Amino acid sequence: MKLLDPDSPIMSFLARVADLVILNVLWLLCCLPVVTAGASTTAMYHVVRHLQEESISSVTKDFFRSFKSDFRQATPVYLLLLIPTAAVVMNAWILSAQSSDVVPVYVRAIWMVSALMLTFVVSFVYPVMAYFDDTVWKTLRTAAVLAVAKLPRTVLISAINLLPIIMLFVSLPFFLRSSIFWLLIGGSLTAYLNMLILRPVFKKIIDERPGADAPDSAQ
């Protein structure tokens, strides 16, 4: 087998890396208006789903097609989740400014549990929207139920999602040195790993619910 054969493992790997780099750049650019971040992230998961199903012809075309079709569903979900996210971040800032003697342990425990619950739900929300076309409340309910029902997978994908934040607080110099990785491929690779972990969950749901509303495959 020739090394540069288009069907060789090495060329297939490089092609997939190139797809993820393109996808990551598109995702970052479409997140810049901030209000479009939800639709952009859902579109990224949509493309990752199609990549893993080998049902995609163009990353760029599929991304913008998904971005357009997902905007109405993803944006309200994203904006709704901004409220508890802002509360968790604000409380984290307030708690970090206080000494442990001032803030009771149970207050910090409540914040930690709230932050984990939010992280678990958010980790499922965008993959759910990449598979099912539902209302805002049904999407949030499905994400919450699956986050609890599939707790080991939830913990794993949440850890993957939180990795850059953990790196930021543990070692800022290392995070800055690796920033090029996050800018080029970090987001799309995270989504790819998450979907590999969650794909069996969604496949089982679709198999058990033949009438489930699933987004159309890439054309």
PDB file of C-alpha atoms in Angstrom:
ATOM      1  CA  MET A   1       0.000   0.000   0.000  1.00  0.00           C
ATOM      2  CA  LYS A   2       1.397   3.363  -1.017  1.00  0.00           C
ATOM      3  CA  LEU A   3       1.887   5.897   1.761  1.00  0.00           C
ATOM      4  CA  LEU A   4       0.255   8.691  -0.242  1.00  0.00           C
ATOM      5  CA  ASP A   5      -2.666   6.596  -1.449  1.00  0.00           C
ATOM      6  CA  PRO A   6      -5.863   8.616  -0.716  1.00  0.00           C
ATOM      7  CA  ASP A   7      -7.368   5.545   0.948  1.00  0.00           C
ATOM      8  CA  SER A   8      -4.354   4.784   3.143  1.00  0.00           C
ATOM      9  CA  PRO A   9      -4.785   5.093   6.925  1.00  0.00           C
ATOM     10  CA  ILE A  10      -2.300   7.963   7.178  1.00  0.00           C
ATOM     11  CA  MET A  11      -4.007   9.992   4.448  1.00  0.00           C
ATOM     12  CA  SER A  12      -7.430   9.301   5.929  1.00  0.00           C
ATOM     13  CA  PHE A  13      -6.162  10.481   9.298  1.00  0.00           C
ATOM     14  CA  LEU A  14      -4.672  13.664   7.823  1.00  0.00           C
ATOM     15  CA  ALA A  15      -7.892  14.347   5.917  1.00  0.00           C
ATOM     16  CA  ARG A  16      -9.898  14.016   9.130  1.00  0.00           C
ATOM     17  CA  VAL A  17      -7.508  16.353  10.948  1.00  0.00           C
ATOM     18  CA  ALA A  18      -7.892  18.885   8.122  1.00  0.00           C
ATOM     19  CA  ASP A  19     -11.687  18.608   8.380  1.00  0.00           C
ATOM     20  CA  LEU A  20     -11.537  19.261  12.118  1.00  0.00           C
ATOM     21  CA  VAL A  21      -9.238  22.277  11.664  1.00  0.00           C
ATOM     22  CA  ILE A  22     -11.620  23.794   9.109  1.00  0.00           C
ATOM     23  CA  LEU A  23     -14.575  23.039  11.367  1.00  0.00           C
ATOM     24  CA  ASN A  24     -12.877  24.595  14.393  1.00  0.00           C
ATOM     25  CA  VAL A  25     -12.107  27.812  12.521  1.00  0.00           C
ATOM     26  CA  LEU A  26     -15.703  28.055  11.241  1.00  0.00           C
ATOM     27  CA  TRP A  27     -17.015  27.431  14.750  1.00  0.00           C
ATOM     28  CA  LEU A  28     -14.832  30.129  16.307  1.00  0.00           C
ATOM     29  CA  LEU A  29     -15.682  32.699  13.631  1.00  0.00           C
ATOM     30  CA  CYS A  30     -19.407  32.082  13.958  1.00  0.00           C
ATOM     31  CA  CYS A  31     -19.178  32.292  17.763  1.00  0.00           C
ATOM     32  CA  LEU A  32     -17.723  35.811  17.605  1.00  0.00           C
ATOM     33  CA  PRO A  33     -21.095  37.628  17.527  1.00  0.00           C
ATOM     34  CA  VAL A  34     -21.699  35.819  20.882  1.00  0.00           C
ATOM     35  CA  VAL A  35     -25.450  35.537  20.348  1.00  0.00           C
ATOM     36  CA  THR A  36     -24.780  33.020  17.562  1.00  0.00           C
ATOM     37  CA  ALA A  37     -22.540  30.792  19.718  1.00  0.00           C
ATOM     38  CA  GLY A  38     -25.351  28.335  20.413  1.00  0.00           C
ATOM     39  CA  ALA A  39     -26.181  27.826  16.744  1.00  0.00           C
ATOM     40  CA  SER A  40     -22.479  27.636  15.888  1.00  0.00           C
ATOM     41  CA  THR A  41     -21.797  24.969  18.524  1.00  0.00           C
ATOM     42  CA  THR A  42     -24.836  22.927  17.468  1.00  0.00           C
ATOM     43  CA  ALA A  43     -23.733  23.138  13.836  1.00  0.00           C
ATOM     44  CA  MET A  44     -20.273  21.930  14.860  1.00  0.00           C
ATOM     45  CA  TYR A  45     -21.790  18.892  16.573  1.00  0.00           C
ATOM     46  CA  HIS A  46     -23.979  18.328  13.539  1.00  0.00           C
ATOM     47  CA  VAL A  47     -20.940  18.234  11.264  1.00  0.00           C
ATOM     48  CA  VAL A  48     -19.065  15.949  13.664  1.00  0.00           C
ATOM     49  CA  ARG A  49     -22.029  13.582  13.644  1.00  0.00           C
ATOM     50  CA  HIS A  50     -21.991  13.495   9.847  1.00  0.00           C
ATOM     51  CA  LEU A  51     -18.226  13.007   9.782  1.00  0.00           C
ATOM     52  CA  GLN A  52     -18.510   9.984  12.036  1.00  0.00           C
ATOM     53  CA  GLU A  53     -21.369   8.599   9.962  1.00  0.00           C
ATOM     54  CA  GLU A  54     -19.386   9.211   6.746  1.00  0.00           C
ATOM     55  CA  SER A  55     -22.383  11.129   5.388  1.00  0.00           C
ATOM     56  CA  ILE A  56     -20.761  14.450   4.535  1.00  0.00           C
ATOM     57  CA  SER A  57     -19.549  15.919   1.272  1.00  0.00           C
ATOM     58  CA  SER A  58     -18.241  19.304   2.449  1.00  0.00           C
ATOM     59  CA  VAL A  59     -17.478  20.488   5.981  1.00  0.00           C
ATOM     60  CA  THR A  60     -18.085  24.127   5.074  1.00  0.00           C
ATOM     61  CA  LYS A  61     -21.381  23.564   3.247  1.00  0.00           C
ATOM     62  CA  ASP A  62     -22.681  21.208   5.930  1.00  0.00           C
ATOM     63  CA  PHE A  63     -21.690  23.616   8.704  1.00  0.00           C
ATOM     64  CA  PHE A  64     -23.529  26.598   7.240  1.00  0.00           C
ATOM     65  CA  ARG A  65     -26.516  24.468   6.268  1.00  0.00           C
ATOM     66  CA  SER A  66     -26.731  23.202   9.835  1.00  0.00           C
ATOM     67  CA  PHE A  67     -26.058  26.660  11.265  1.00  0.00           C
ATOM     68  CA  LYS A  68     -29.014  28.051   9.352  1.00  0.00           C
ATOM     69  CA  SER A  69     -31.399  25.198  10.196  1.00  0.00           C
ATOM     70  CA  ASP A  70     -30.308  24.954  13.867  1.00  0.00           C
ATOM     71  CA  PHE A  71     -30.418  28.684  14.622  1.00  0.00           C
ATOM     72  CA  ARG A  72     -34.076  28.782  15.648  1.00  0.00           C
ATOM     73  CA  GLN A  73     -33.762  25.806  18.007  1.00  0.00           C
ATOM     74  CA  ALA A  74     -30.266  26.418  19.380  1.00  0.00           C
ATOM     75  CA  THR A  75     -30.356  30.158  20.076  1.00  0.00           C
ATOM     76  CA  PRO A  76     -33.197  30.154  22.671  1.00  0.00           C
ATOM     77  CA  VAL A  77     -31.587  27.178  24.429  1.00  0.00           C
ATOM     78  CA  TYR A  78     -28.210  28.929  24.468  1.00  0.00           C
ATOM     79  CA  LEU A  79     -29.646  32.230  25.736  1.00  0.00           C
ATOM     80  CA  LEU A  80     -31.642  30.438  28.421  1.00  0.00           C
ATOM     81  CA  LEU A  81     -28.543  28.611  29.643  1.00  0.00           C
ATOM     82  CA  LEU A  82     -26.631  31.905  29.813  1.00  0.00           C
ATOM     83  CA  ILE A  83     -28.668  32.869  32.890  1.00  0.00           C
ATOM     84  CA  PRO A  84     -27.517  30.042  35.216  1.00  0.00           C
ATOM     85  CA  THR A  85     -24.065  30.167  33.623  1.00  0.00           C
ATOM     86  CA  ALA A  86     -23.719  33.860  34.478  1.00  0.00           C
ATOM     87  CA  ALA A  87     -24.943  33.151  38.017  1.00  0.00           C
ATOM     88  CA  VAL A  88     -22.403  30.348  38.512  1.00  0.00           C
ATOM     89  CA  VAL A  89     -19.531  32.468  37.158  1.00  0.00           C
ATOM     90  CA  MET A  90     -20.527  35.491  39.258  1.00  0.00           C
ATOM     91  CA  ASN A  91     -20.804  33.403  42.402  1.00  0.00           C
ATOM     92  CA  ALA A  92     -17.427  31.814  41.666  1.00  0.00           C
ATOM     93  CA  TRP A  93     -15.875  35.279  41.437  1.00  0.00           C
ATOM     94  CA  ILE A  94     -17.523  36.350  44.699  1.00  0.00           C
ATOM     95  CA  LEU A  95     -16.481  33.172  46.524  1.00  0.00           C
ATOM     96  CA  SER A  96     -12.906  33.400  45.274  1.00  0.00           C
ATOM     97  CA  ALA A  97     -12.653  36.892  46.723  1.00  0.00           C
ATOM     98  CA  GLN A  98     -13.725  35.683  50.169  1.00  0.00           C
ATOM     99  CA  SER A  99     -11.614  33.756  52.663  1.00  0.00           C
ATOM    100  CA  SER A 100     -12.674  30.290  53.751  1.00  0.00           C
ATOM    101  CA  ASP A 101     -13.381  31.670  57.257  1.00  0.00           C
ATOM    102  CA  VAL A 102     -16.007  34.058  55.927  1.00  0.00           C
ATOM    103  CA  VAL A 103     -17.917  31.714  53.607  1.00  0.00           C
ATOM    104  CA  PRO A 104     -19.358  28.544  55.198  1.00  0.00           C
ATOM    105  CA  VAL A 105     -18.341  25.222  53.682  1.00  0.00           C
ATOM    106  CA  TYR A 106     -21.935  24.383  52.785  1.00  0.00           C
ATOM    107  CA  VAL A 107     -22.194  27.540  50.641  1.00  0.00           C
ATOM    108  CA  ARG A 108     -19.165  26.491  48.619  1.00  0.00           C
ATOM    109  CA  ALA A 109     -20.601  22.963  48.406  1.00  0.00           C
ATOM    110  CA  ILE A 110     -23.897  24.302  47.042  1.00  0.00           C
ATOM    111  CA  TRP A 111     -22.028  26.323  44.433  1.00  0.00           C
ATOM    112  CA  MET A 112     -19.941  23.306  43.411  1.00  0.00           C
ATOM    113  CA  VAL A 113     -23.001  21.070  43.031  1.00  0.00           C
ATOM    114  CA  SER A 114     -24.790  23.758  41.011  1.00  0.00           C
ATOM    115  CA  ALA A 115     -21.765  24.239  38.764  1.00  0.00           C
ATOM    116  CA  LEU A 116     -21.465  20.485  38.172  1.00  0.00           C
ATOM    117  CA  MET A 117     -25.168  20.102  37.387  1.00  0.00           C
ATOM    118  CA  LEU A 118     -24.990  22.958  34.893  1.00  0.00           C
ATOM    119  CA  THR A 119     -21.853  21.505  33.305  1.00  0.00           C
ATOM    120  CA  PHE A 120     -23.501  18.084  32.979  1.00  0.00           C
ATOM    121  CA  VAL A 121     -26.597  19.492  31.269  1.00  0.00           C
ATOM    122  CA  VAL A 122     -24.653  21.800  28.948  1.00  0.00           C
ATOM    123  CA  SER A 123     -22.375  18.910  27.964  1.00  0.00           C
ATOM    124  CA  PHE A 124     -25.418  17.028  26.674  1.00  0.00           C
ATOM    125  CA  VAL A 125     -27.453  19.908  25.221  1.00  0.00           C
ATOM    126  CA  TYR A 126     -25.554  20.456  21.968  1.00  0.00           C
ATOM    127  CA  PRO A 127     -25.132  16.761  21.105  1.00  0.00           C
ATOM    128  CA  VAL A 128     -28.873  16.345  21.780  1.00  0.00           C
ATOM    129  CA  MET A 129     -29.696  19.162  19.364  1.00  0.00           C
ATOM    130  CA  ALA A 130     -27.432  17.571  16.752  1.00  0.00           C
ATOM    131  CA  TYR A 131     -29.634  14.470  16.885  1.00  0.00           C
ATOM    132  CA  PHE A 132     -33.141  15.658  17.733  1.00  0.00           C
ATOM    133  CA  ASP A 133     -35.248  18.562  16.525  1.00  0.00           C
ATOM    134  CA  ASP A 134     -37.309  19.382  19.629  1.00  0.00           C
ATOM    135  CA  THR A 135     -38.722  22.343  21.519  1.00  0.00           C
ATOM    136  CA  VAL A 136     -36.532  24.294  23.938  1.00  0.00           C
ATOM    137  CA  TRP A 137     -37.988  22.675  27.038  1.00  0.00           C
ATOM    138  CA  LYS A 138     -37.938  19.163  25.590  1.00  0.00           C
ATOM    139  CA  THR A 139     -34.310  19.640  24.568  1.00  0.00           C
ATOM    140  CA  LEU A 140     -33.334  20.773  28.065  1.00  0.00           C
ATOM    141  CA  ARG A 141     -35.337  17.970  29.665  1.00  0.00           C
ATOM    142  CA  THR A 142     -33.758  15.334  27.403  1.00  0.00           C
ATOM    143  CA  ALA A 143     -30.263  16.682  28.164  1.00  0.00           C
ATOM    144  CA  ALA A 144     -30.939  16.681  31.918  1.00  0.00           C
ATOM    145  CA  VAL A 145     -32.408  13.165  31.929  1.00  0.00           C
ATOM    146  CA  LEU A 146     -29.565  11.723  29.858  1.00  0.00           C
ATOM    147  CA  ALA A 147     -26.964  13.516  31.982  1.00  0.00           C
ATOM    148  CA  VAL A 148     -28.274  11.673  35.044  1.00  0.00           C
ATOM    149  CA  ALA A 149     -29.080   8.356  33.347  1.00  0.00           C
ATOM    150  CA  LYS A 150     -25.665   8.116  31.662  1.00  0.00           C
ATOM    151  CA  LEU A 151     -23.627   9.520  34.543  1.00  0.00           C
ATOM    152  CA  PRO A 152     -20.277   7.794  33.776  1.00  0.00           C
ATOM    153  CA  ARG A 153     -20.362   9.131  30.206  1.00  0.00           C
ATOM    154  CA  THR A 154     -21.525  12.500  31.514  1.00  0.00           C
ATOM    155  CA  VAL A 155     -18.564  12.765  33.871  1.00  0.00           C
ATOM    156  CA  LEU A 156     -16.170  11.796  31.087  1.00  0.00           C
ATOM    157  CA  ILE A 157     -17.425  14.315  28.510  1.00  0.00           C
ATOM    158  CA  SER A 158     -17.670  17.017  31.186  1.00  0.00           C
ATOM    159  CA  ALA A 159     -14.032  16.427  32.104  1.00  0.00           C
ATOM    160  CA  ILE A 160     -13.077  16.715  28.430  1.00  0.00           C
ATOM    161  CA  ASN A 161     -15.083  19.938  28.069  1.00  0.00           C
ATOM    162  CA  LEU A 162     -13.571  21.454  31.209  1.00  0.00           C
ATOM    163  CA  LEU A 163      -9.988  20.540  30.299  1.00  0.00           C
ATOM    164  CA  PRO A 164      -8.993  23.970  28.906  1.00  0.00           C
ATOM    165  CA  ILE A 165     -10.507  25.723  31.941  1.00  0.00           C
ATOM    166  CA  ILE A 166      -8.662  23.373  34.292  1.00  0.00           C
ATOM    167  CA  MET A 167      -5.428  23.986  32.375  1.00  0.00           C
ATOM    168  CA  LEU A 168      -6.011  27.735  32.584  1.00  0.00           C
ATOM    169  CA  PHE A 169      -6.199  27.682  36.381  1.00  0.00           C
ATOM    170  CA  VAL A 170      -3.573  24.997  36.989  1.00  0.00           C
ATOM    171  CA  SER A 171      -0.887  26.372  34.691  1.00  0.00           C
ATOM    172  CA  LEU A 172      -1.454  29.605  32.797  1.00  0.00           C
ATOM    173  CA  PRO A 173       1.946  29.450  31.010  1.00  0.00           C
ATOM    174  CA  PHE A 174       1.203  25.934  29.689  1.00  0.00           C
ATOM    175  CA  PHE A 175      -2.284  27.023  28.595  1.00  0.00           C
ATOM    176  CA  LEU A 176      -0.817  29.981  26.691  1.00  0.00           C
ATOM    177  CA  ARG A 177       1.776  27.759  25.035  1.00  0.00           C
ATOM    178  CA  SER A 178      -0.967  25.387  23.905  1.00  0.00           C
ATOM    179  CA  SER A 179      -3.332  28.146  22.793  1.00  0.00           C
ATOM    180  CA  ILE A 180      -2.550  27.516  19.123  1.00  0.00           C
ATOM    181  CA  PHE A 181      -3.907  23.982  19.569  1.00  0.00           C
ATOM    182  CA  TRP A 182      -7.210  25.277  20.965  1.00  0.00           C
ATOM    183  CA  LEU A 183      -7.482  27.888  18.229  1.00  0.00           C
ATOM    184  CA  LEU A 184      -6.851  25.404  15.435  1.00  0.00           C
ATOM    185  CA  ILE A 185      -8.566  22.223  16.529  1.00  0.00           C
ATOM    186  CA  GLY A 186      -9.370  22.197  20.253  1.00  0.00           C
ATOM    187  CA  GLY A 187     -13.119  22.821  20.040  1.00  0.00           C
ATOM    188  CA  SER A 188     -13.872  20.506  17.128  1.00  0.00           C
ATOM    189  CA  LEU A 189     -11.681  17.729  18.558  1.00  0.00           C
ATOM    190  CA  THR A 190     -13.528  18.035  21.875  1.00  0.00           C
ATOM    191  CA  ALA A 191     -16.849  17.742  20.044  1.00  0.00           C
ATOM    192  CA  TYR A 192     -15.521  14.751  18.076  1.00  0.00           C
ATOM    193  CA  LEU A 193     -14.483  12.912  21.247  1.00  0.00           C
ATOM    194  CA  ASN A 194     -17.785  13.748  22.946  1.00  0.00           C
ATOM    195  CA  MET A 195     -19.777  12.368  20.028  1.00  0.00           C
ATOM    196  CA  LEU A 196     -17.709   9.185  19.963  1.00  0.00           C
ATOM    197  CA  ILE A 197     -18.640   8.664  23.615  1.00  0.00           C
ATOM    198  CA  LEU A 198     -22.311   9.615  23.216  1.00  0.00           C
ATOM    199  CA  ARG A 199     -23.056   8.136  19.807  1.00  0.00           C
ATOM    200  CA  PRO A 200     -24.075   4.705  21.197  1.00  0.00           C
ATOM    201  CA  VAL A 201     -26.524   6.456  23.547  1.00  0.00           C
ATOM    202  CA  PHE A 202     -28.281   8.317  20.738  1.00  0.00           C
ATOM    203  CA  LYS A 203     -28.207   5.319  18.409  1.00  0.00           C
ATOM    204  CA  LYS A 204     -30.012   3.265  21.047  1.00  0.00           C
ATOM    205  CA  ILE A 205     -32.640   5.986  21.524  1.00  0.00           C
ATOM    206  CA  ILE A 206     -33.245   6.239  17.771  1.00  0.00           C
ATOM    207  CA  ASP A 207     -33.464   2.446  17.461  1.00  0.00           C
ATOM    208  CA  GLU A 208     -35.988   2.303  20.292  1.00  0.00           C
ATOM    209  CA  ARG A 209     -37.973   5.280  19.008  1.00  0.00           C
ATOM    210  CA  PRO A 210     -38.345   4.877  15.237  1.00  0.00           C
ATOM    211  CA  GLY A 211     -40.493   8.006  15.135  1.00  0.00           C
ATOM    212  CA  ALA A 212     -37.954  10.183  16.938  1.00  0.00           C
ATOM    213  CA  ASP A 213     -37.389  13.568  15.339  1.00  0.00           C
ATOM    214  CA  ALA A 214     -33.829  13.459  14.084  1.00  0.00           C
ATOM    215  CA  PRO A 215     -32.173  16.148  11.964  1.00  0.00           C
ATOM    216  CA  ASP A 216     -31.660  15.353   8.323  1.00  0.00           C
ATOM    217  CA  SER A 217     -28.357  13.849   7.276  1.00  0.00           C
ATOM    218  CA  ALA A 218     -25.962  15.894   5.198  1.00  0.00           C
ATOM    219  CA  GLN A 219     -26.826  16.076   1.562  1.00  0.00           C
TER     220      GLN A 219
END
